[in-house]
Coordinates of C-alpha atoms in Angstrom, one line a residue:
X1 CA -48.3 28.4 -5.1
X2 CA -46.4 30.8 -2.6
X3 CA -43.7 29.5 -0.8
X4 CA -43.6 29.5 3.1
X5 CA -40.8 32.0 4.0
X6 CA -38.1 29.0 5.3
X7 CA -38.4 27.4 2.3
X8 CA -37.6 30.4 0.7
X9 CA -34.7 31.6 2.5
X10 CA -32.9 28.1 2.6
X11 CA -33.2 27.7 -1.2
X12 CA -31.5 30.9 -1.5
X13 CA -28.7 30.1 0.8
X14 CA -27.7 27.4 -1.2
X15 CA -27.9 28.4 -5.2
X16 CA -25.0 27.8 -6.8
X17 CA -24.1 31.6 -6.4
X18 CA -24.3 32.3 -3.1
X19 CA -22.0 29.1 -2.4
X20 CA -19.7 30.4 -5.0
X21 CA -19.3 33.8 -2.7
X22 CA -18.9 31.6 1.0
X23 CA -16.0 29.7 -1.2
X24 CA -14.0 33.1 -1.0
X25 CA -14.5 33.2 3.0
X26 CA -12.7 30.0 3.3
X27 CA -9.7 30.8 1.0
X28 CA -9.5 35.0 2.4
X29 CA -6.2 36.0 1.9
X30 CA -5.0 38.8 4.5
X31 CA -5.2 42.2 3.2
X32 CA -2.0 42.9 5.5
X33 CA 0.3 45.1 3.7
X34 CA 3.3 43.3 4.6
X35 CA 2.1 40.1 4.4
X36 CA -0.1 39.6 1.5
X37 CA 0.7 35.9 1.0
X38 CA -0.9 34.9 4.8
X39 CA -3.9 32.9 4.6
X40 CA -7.0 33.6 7.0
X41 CA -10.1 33.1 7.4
X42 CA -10.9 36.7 9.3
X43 CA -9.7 39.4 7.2
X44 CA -9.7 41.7 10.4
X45 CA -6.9 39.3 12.1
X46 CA -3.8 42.3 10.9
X47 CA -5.6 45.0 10.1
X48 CA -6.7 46.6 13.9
X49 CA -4.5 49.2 13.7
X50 CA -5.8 50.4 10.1
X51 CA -7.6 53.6 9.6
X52 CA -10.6 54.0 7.6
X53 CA -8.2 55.3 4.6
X54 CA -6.2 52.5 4.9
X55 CA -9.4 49.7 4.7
X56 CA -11.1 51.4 1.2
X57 CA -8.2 49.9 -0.2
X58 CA -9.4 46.4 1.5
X59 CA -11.7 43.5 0.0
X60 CA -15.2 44.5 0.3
X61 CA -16.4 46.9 -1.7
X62 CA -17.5 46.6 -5.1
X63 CA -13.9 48.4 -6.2
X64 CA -10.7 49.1 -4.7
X65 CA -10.0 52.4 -3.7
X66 CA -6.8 54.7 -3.7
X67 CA -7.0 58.3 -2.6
X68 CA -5.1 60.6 -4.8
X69 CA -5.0 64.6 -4.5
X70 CA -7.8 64.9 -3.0
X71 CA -10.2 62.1 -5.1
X72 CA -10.3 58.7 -5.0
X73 CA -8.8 56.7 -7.6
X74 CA -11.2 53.1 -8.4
X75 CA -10.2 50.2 -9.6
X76 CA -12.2 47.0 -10.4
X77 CA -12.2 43.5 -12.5
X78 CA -14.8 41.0 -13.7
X79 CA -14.5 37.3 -14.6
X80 CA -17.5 36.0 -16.8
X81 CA -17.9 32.3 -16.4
X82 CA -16.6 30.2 -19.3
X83 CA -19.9 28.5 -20.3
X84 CA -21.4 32.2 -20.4
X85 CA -18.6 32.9 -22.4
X86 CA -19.1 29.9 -24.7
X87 CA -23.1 30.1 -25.0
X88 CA -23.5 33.8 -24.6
X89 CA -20.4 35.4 -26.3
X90 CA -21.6 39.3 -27.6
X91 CA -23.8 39.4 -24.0
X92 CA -20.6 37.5 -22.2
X93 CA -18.8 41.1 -23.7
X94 CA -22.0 43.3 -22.7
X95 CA -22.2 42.2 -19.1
X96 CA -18.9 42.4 -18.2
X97 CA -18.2 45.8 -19.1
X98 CA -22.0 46.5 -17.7
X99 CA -20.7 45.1 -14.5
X100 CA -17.6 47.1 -14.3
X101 CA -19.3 50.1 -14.3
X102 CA -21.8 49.3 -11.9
X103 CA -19.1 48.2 -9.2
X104 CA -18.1 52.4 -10.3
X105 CA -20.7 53.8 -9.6
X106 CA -21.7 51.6 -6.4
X107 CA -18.6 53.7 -5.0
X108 CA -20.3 57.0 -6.6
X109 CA -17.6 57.2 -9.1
X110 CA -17.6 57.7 -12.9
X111 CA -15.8 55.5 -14.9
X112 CA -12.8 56.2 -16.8
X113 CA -11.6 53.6 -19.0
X114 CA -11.3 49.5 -20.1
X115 CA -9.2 47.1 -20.6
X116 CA -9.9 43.4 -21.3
X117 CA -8.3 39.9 -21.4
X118 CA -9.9 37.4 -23.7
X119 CA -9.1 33.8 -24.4
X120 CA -11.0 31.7 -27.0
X121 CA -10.8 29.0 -29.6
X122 CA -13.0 30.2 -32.1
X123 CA -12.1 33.8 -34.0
X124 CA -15.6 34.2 -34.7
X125 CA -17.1 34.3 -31.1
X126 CA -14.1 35.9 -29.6
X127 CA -15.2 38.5 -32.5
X128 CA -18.9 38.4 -30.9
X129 CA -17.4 39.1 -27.4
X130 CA -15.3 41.9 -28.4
X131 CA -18.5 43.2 -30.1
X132 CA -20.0 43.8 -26.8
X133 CA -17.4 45.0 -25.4
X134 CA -17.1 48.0 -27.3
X135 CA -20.8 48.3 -28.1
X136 CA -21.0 48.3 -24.3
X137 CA -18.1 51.0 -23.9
X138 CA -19.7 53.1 -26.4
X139 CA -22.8 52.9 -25.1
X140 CA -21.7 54.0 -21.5
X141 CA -19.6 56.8 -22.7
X142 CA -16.9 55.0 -21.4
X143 CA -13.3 54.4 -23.9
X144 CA -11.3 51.1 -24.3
X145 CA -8.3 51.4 -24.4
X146 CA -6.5 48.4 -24.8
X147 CA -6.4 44.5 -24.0
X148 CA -4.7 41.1 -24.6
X149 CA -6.4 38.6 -27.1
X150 CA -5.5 34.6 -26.9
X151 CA -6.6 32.5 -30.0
X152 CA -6.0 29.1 -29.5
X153 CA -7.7 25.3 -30.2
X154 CA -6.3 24.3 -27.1
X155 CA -8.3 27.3 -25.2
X156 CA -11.2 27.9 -23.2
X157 CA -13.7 30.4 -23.7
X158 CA -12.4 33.1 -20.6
X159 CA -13.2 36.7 -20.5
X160 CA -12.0 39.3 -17.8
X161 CA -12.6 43.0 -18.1
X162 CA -10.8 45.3 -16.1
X163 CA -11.8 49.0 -15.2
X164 CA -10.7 52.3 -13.7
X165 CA -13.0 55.3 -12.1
X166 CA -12.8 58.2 -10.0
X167 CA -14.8 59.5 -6.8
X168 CA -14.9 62.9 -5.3
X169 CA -16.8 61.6 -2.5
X170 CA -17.1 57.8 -2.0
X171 CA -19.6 55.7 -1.2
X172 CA -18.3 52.3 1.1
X173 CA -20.0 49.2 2.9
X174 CA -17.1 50.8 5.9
X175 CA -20.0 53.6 5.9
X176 CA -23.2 51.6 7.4
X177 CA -23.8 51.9 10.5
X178 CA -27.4 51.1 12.8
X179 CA -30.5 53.0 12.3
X180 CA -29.4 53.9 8.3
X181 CA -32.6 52.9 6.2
X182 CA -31.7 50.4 3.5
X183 CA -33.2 51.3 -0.2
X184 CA -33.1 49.3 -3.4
X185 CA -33.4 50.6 -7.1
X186 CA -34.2 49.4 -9.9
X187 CA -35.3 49.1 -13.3
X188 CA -38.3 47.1 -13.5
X189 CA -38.3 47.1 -17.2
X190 CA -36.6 44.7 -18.6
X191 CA -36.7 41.0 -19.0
X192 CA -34.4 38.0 -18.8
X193 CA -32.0 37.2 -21.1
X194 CA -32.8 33.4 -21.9
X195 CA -31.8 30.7 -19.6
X196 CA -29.8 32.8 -17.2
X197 CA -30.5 35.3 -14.4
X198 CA -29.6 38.1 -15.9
X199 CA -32.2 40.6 -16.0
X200 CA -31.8 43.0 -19.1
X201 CA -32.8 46.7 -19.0
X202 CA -31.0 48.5 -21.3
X203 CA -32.4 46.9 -25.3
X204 CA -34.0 50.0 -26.9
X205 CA -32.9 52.2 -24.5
X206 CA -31.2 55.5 -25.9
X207 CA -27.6 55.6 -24.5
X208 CA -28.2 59.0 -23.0
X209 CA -30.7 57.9 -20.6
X210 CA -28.7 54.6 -19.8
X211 CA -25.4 57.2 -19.1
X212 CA -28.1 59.8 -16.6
X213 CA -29.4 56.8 -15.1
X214 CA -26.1 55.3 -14.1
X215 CA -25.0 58.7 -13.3
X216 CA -27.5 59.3 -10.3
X217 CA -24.8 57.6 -8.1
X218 CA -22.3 59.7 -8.0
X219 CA -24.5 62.7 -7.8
X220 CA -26.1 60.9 -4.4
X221 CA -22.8 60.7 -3.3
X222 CA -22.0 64.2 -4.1
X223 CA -24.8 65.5 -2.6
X224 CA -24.2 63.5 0.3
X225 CA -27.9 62.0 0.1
X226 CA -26.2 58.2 0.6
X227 CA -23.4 56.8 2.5
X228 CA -23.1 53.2 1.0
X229 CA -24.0 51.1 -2.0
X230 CA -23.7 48.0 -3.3
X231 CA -24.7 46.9 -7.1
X232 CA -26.9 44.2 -6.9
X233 CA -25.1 41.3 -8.4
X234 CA -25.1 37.3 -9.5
X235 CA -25.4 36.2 -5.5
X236 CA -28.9 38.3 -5.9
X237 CA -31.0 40.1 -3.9
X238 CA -30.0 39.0 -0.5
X239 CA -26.8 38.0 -1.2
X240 CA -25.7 41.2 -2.5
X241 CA -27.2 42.6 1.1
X242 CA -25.3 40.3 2.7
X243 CA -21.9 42.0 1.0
X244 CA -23.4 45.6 2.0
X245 CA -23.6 44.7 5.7
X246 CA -20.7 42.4 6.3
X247 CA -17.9 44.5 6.1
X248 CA -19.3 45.9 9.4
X249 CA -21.1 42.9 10.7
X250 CA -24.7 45.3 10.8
X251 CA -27.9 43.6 10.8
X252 CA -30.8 44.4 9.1
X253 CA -34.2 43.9 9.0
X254 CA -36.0 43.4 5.6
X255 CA -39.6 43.5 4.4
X256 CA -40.0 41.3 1.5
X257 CA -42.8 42.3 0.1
X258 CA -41.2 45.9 -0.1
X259 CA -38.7 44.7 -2.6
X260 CA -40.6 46.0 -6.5
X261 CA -41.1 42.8 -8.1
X262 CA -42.7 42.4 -12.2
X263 CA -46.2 40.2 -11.2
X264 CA -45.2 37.5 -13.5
X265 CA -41.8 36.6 -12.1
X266 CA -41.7 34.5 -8.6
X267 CA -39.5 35.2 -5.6
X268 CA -37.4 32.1 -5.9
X269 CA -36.5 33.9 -9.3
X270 CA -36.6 36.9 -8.6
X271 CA -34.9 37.2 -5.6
X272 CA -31.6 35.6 -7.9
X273 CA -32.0 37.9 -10.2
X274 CA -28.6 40.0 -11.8
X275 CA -30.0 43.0 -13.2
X276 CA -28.1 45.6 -15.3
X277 CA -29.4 48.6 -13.2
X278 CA -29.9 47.1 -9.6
X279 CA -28.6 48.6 -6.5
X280 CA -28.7 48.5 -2.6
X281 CA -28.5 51.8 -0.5
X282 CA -28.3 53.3 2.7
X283 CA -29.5 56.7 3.7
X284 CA -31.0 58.9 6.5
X285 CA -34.8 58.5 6.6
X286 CA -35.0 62.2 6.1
X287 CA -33.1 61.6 2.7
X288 CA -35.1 58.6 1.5
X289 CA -38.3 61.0 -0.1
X290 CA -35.5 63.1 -2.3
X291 CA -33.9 60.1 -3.5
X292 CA -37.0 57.9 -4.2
X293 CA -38.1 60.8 -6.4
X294 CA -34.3 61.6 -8.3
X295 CA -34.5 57.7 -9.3
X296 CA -38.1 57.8 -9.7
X297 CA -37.3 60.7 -12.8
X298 CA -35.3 58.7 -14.5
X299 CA -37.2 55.5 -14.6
X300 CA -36.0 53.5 -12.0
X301 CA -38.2 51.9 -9.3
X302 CA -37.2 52.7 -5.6
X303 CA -37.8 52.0 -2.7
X304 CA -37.3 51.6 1.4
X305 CA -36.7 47.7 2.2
X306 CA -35.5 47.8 5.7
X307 CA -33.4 49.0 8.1
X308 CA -30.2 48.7 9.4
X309 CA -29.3 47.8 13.5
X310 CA -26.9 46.6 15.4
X311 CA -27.4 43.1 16.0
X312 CA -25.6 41.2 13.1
X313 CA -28.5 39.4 12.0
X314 CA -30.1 40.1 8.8
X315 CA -34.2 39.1 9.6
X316 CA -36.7 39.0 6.6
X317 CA -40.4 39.3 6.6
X318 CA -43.4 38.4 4.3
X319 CA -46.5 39.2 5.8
X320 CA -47.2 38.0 8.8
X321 CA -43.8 35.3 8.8
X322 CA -40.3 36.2 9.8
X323 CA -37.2 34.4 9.7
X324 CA -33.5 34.9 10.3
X325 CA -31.9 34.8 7.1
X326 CA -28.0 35.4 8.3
X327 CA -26.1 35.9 11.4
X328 CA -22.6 37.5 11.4
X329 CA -22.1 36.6 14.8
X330 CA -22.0 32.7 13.9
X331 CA -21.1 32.8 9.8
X332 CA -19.0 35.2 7.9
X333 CA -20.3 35.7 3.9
X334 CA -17.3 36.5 1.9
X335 CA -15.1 36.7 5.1
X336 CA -14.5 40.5 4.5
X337 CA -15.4 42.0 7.5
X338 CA -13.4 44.8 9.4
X339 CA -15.7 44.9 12.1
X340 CA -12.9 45.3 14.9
X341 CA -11.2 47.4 12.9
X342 CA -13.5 49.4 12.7
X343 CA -14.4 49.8 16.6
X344 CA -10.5 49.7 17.5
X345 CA -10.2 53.3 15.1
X346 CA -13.4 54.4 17.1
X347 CA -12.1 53.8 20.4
X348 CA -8.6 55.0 19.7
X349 CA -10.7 58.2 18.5
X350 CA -12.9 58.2 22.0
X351 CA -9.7 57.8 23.7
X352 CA -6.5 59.3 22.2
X353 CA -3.5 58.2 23.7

């Protein structure tokens, strides 16, 4: 039985994920510089006078960024959950190197290197989660070179991978702006590991097509075919377009049924899903046809989903219903948003002093 669009909606407002990512809006800590230890709950309250430069470095995107002669320097970190830890140790070790290098090439970057931090009670499993880790790194073309290991009883099972990247041109939520059509790709086959959301596409895949697939990024971005990404990640579908929009309070409006979906799976499901090649886009319309096809030769699914606008509402339609899924104007997501920013540098630039 389908379920009316609402229904839908609401459900996915309040999984456990996408509460997990409103949690950070309420504990934000200001980006400020000089005063890193301020709490707020708008990010944009010290930051007006920031240049574009100055926010990459910001919350927001799916890495940190530092330019550096000319490139940009990426930095990111991933947490796995304890009890995925626990029940899922060599995947737990998969994933969170997977997920590192996604939040690289969301940026159009290429990943450089790994370092982990694991904590466990049991030498065995923390064996298993080291286990994917490197099959992971080896699989990605991607070295690790080093880490810290705690072995202990009085433990519990905690992973956190850490990873660095470059860009030579960079792909950033700071870039949407209206009227940018909004893609998605991804890799329809696959299937879910047991019991979880994560949707696995990479079991009997050779590693060089895994490495060209995640390398289509970076070439977008060096081609200048894409000016934002986001990796699609545990808040799902919707929640991870929620992340690509807020920095810049855009709306967006966004046709459900355009979203590539397996016939078997439901939306409630699907819509949660954590894939290991899943991303959001934006582009020029004129763009869309070249990249649809570049994913489309590698064996990825894309698509157009929606567009971009200024209104700060995010509007979803299934057929012939439409409902307002999230308005900036009333409700931050994350609480990174440098929408003032953002206009202060343009008006500064409309108006030099």
């Amino acid at each position: 039985m389908t379920m009316e669009l609402n229904a839908l909606l609401d459900l996915l407002k309040h999984t456990p994920a996408m509460r997990s990512k409103q949690a950070i809006e309420s504990s934000v800590v200001s980006v400020n510089s000089m005063a890193k230890s301020t709490v707020s709950s708008n990010t944009t309250n010290h930051i007006d006078a920031w240049d574009r430069e100055s926010l990459y470095a910001c919350p927001g995107d799916d890495t940190a960024v530092l330019p550096l002669k000319g490139q940009y320097v990426l930095h990111a970190c991933e947490g796995m959950l304890p009890s995925f830890v626990a029940n899922h140790p060599y995947f737990a070790g998969w994933s969170a190197v997977m997920a590192n290098i996604s939040d690289i090439a969301a940026m159009g970057g290429r990943a450089l290197s790994v370092v982990n931090s694991i904590w466990h009670i049991n030498s065995e499993q923390a064996q298993w989660v080291m286990q994917g880790i490197r099959d992971a790194c080896r699989v990605y073309g991607v070295p690790l070179v080093g880490g810290h290991t705690n072995l202990d009883a009085a433990y519990q099972p905690a992973l956190s991978v850490a990873i660095q990247g470059t860009a030579q041109k960079l792909l950033s939520v700071l870039h949407v702006k209206p009227q940018q059509k909004i893609l998605i790709a991804l890799n329809l086959r696959g299937q879910f590991h047991p019991n979880t959301t994560y949707w696995k596409c990479f079991e009997q895949v050779s590693d060089r097509i895994l490495q060209s697939q995640i390398a289509l990024l970076p070439q977008l971005a060096e081609a200048n075919r894409v000016h934002a990404a986001r990796d699609i990640s545990n808040a799902g579908i919707l929640g991870s377009l929620l992340m690509l929009l807020e920095a810049t309070a855009s709306g967006a409006h966004i046709s459900l049924d355009a979203i590539p979906k397996p016939d078997d799976v439901d939306w409630p499901e699907w819509l949660q899903i954590f894939p290991s090649f899943g991303f959001l886009l934006t582009a020029n319309a004129e763009q869309c046809e070249e990249i649809i096809t570049l994913f489309h030769h590698q064996g990825i699914t894309c698509t157009v989903i929606g567009e971009t606008n200024a209104s700060g509402g995010v509007t979803v339609q299934q057929q012939q219903q439409q409902s307002l899924f999230w308005d900036f104007n009333n409700q931050l997501f994350t609480g990174f948003c440098y929408a003032d920013a953002l206009k202060s540098q343009q008006e500064s630039m409309l108006c030099p002093a």
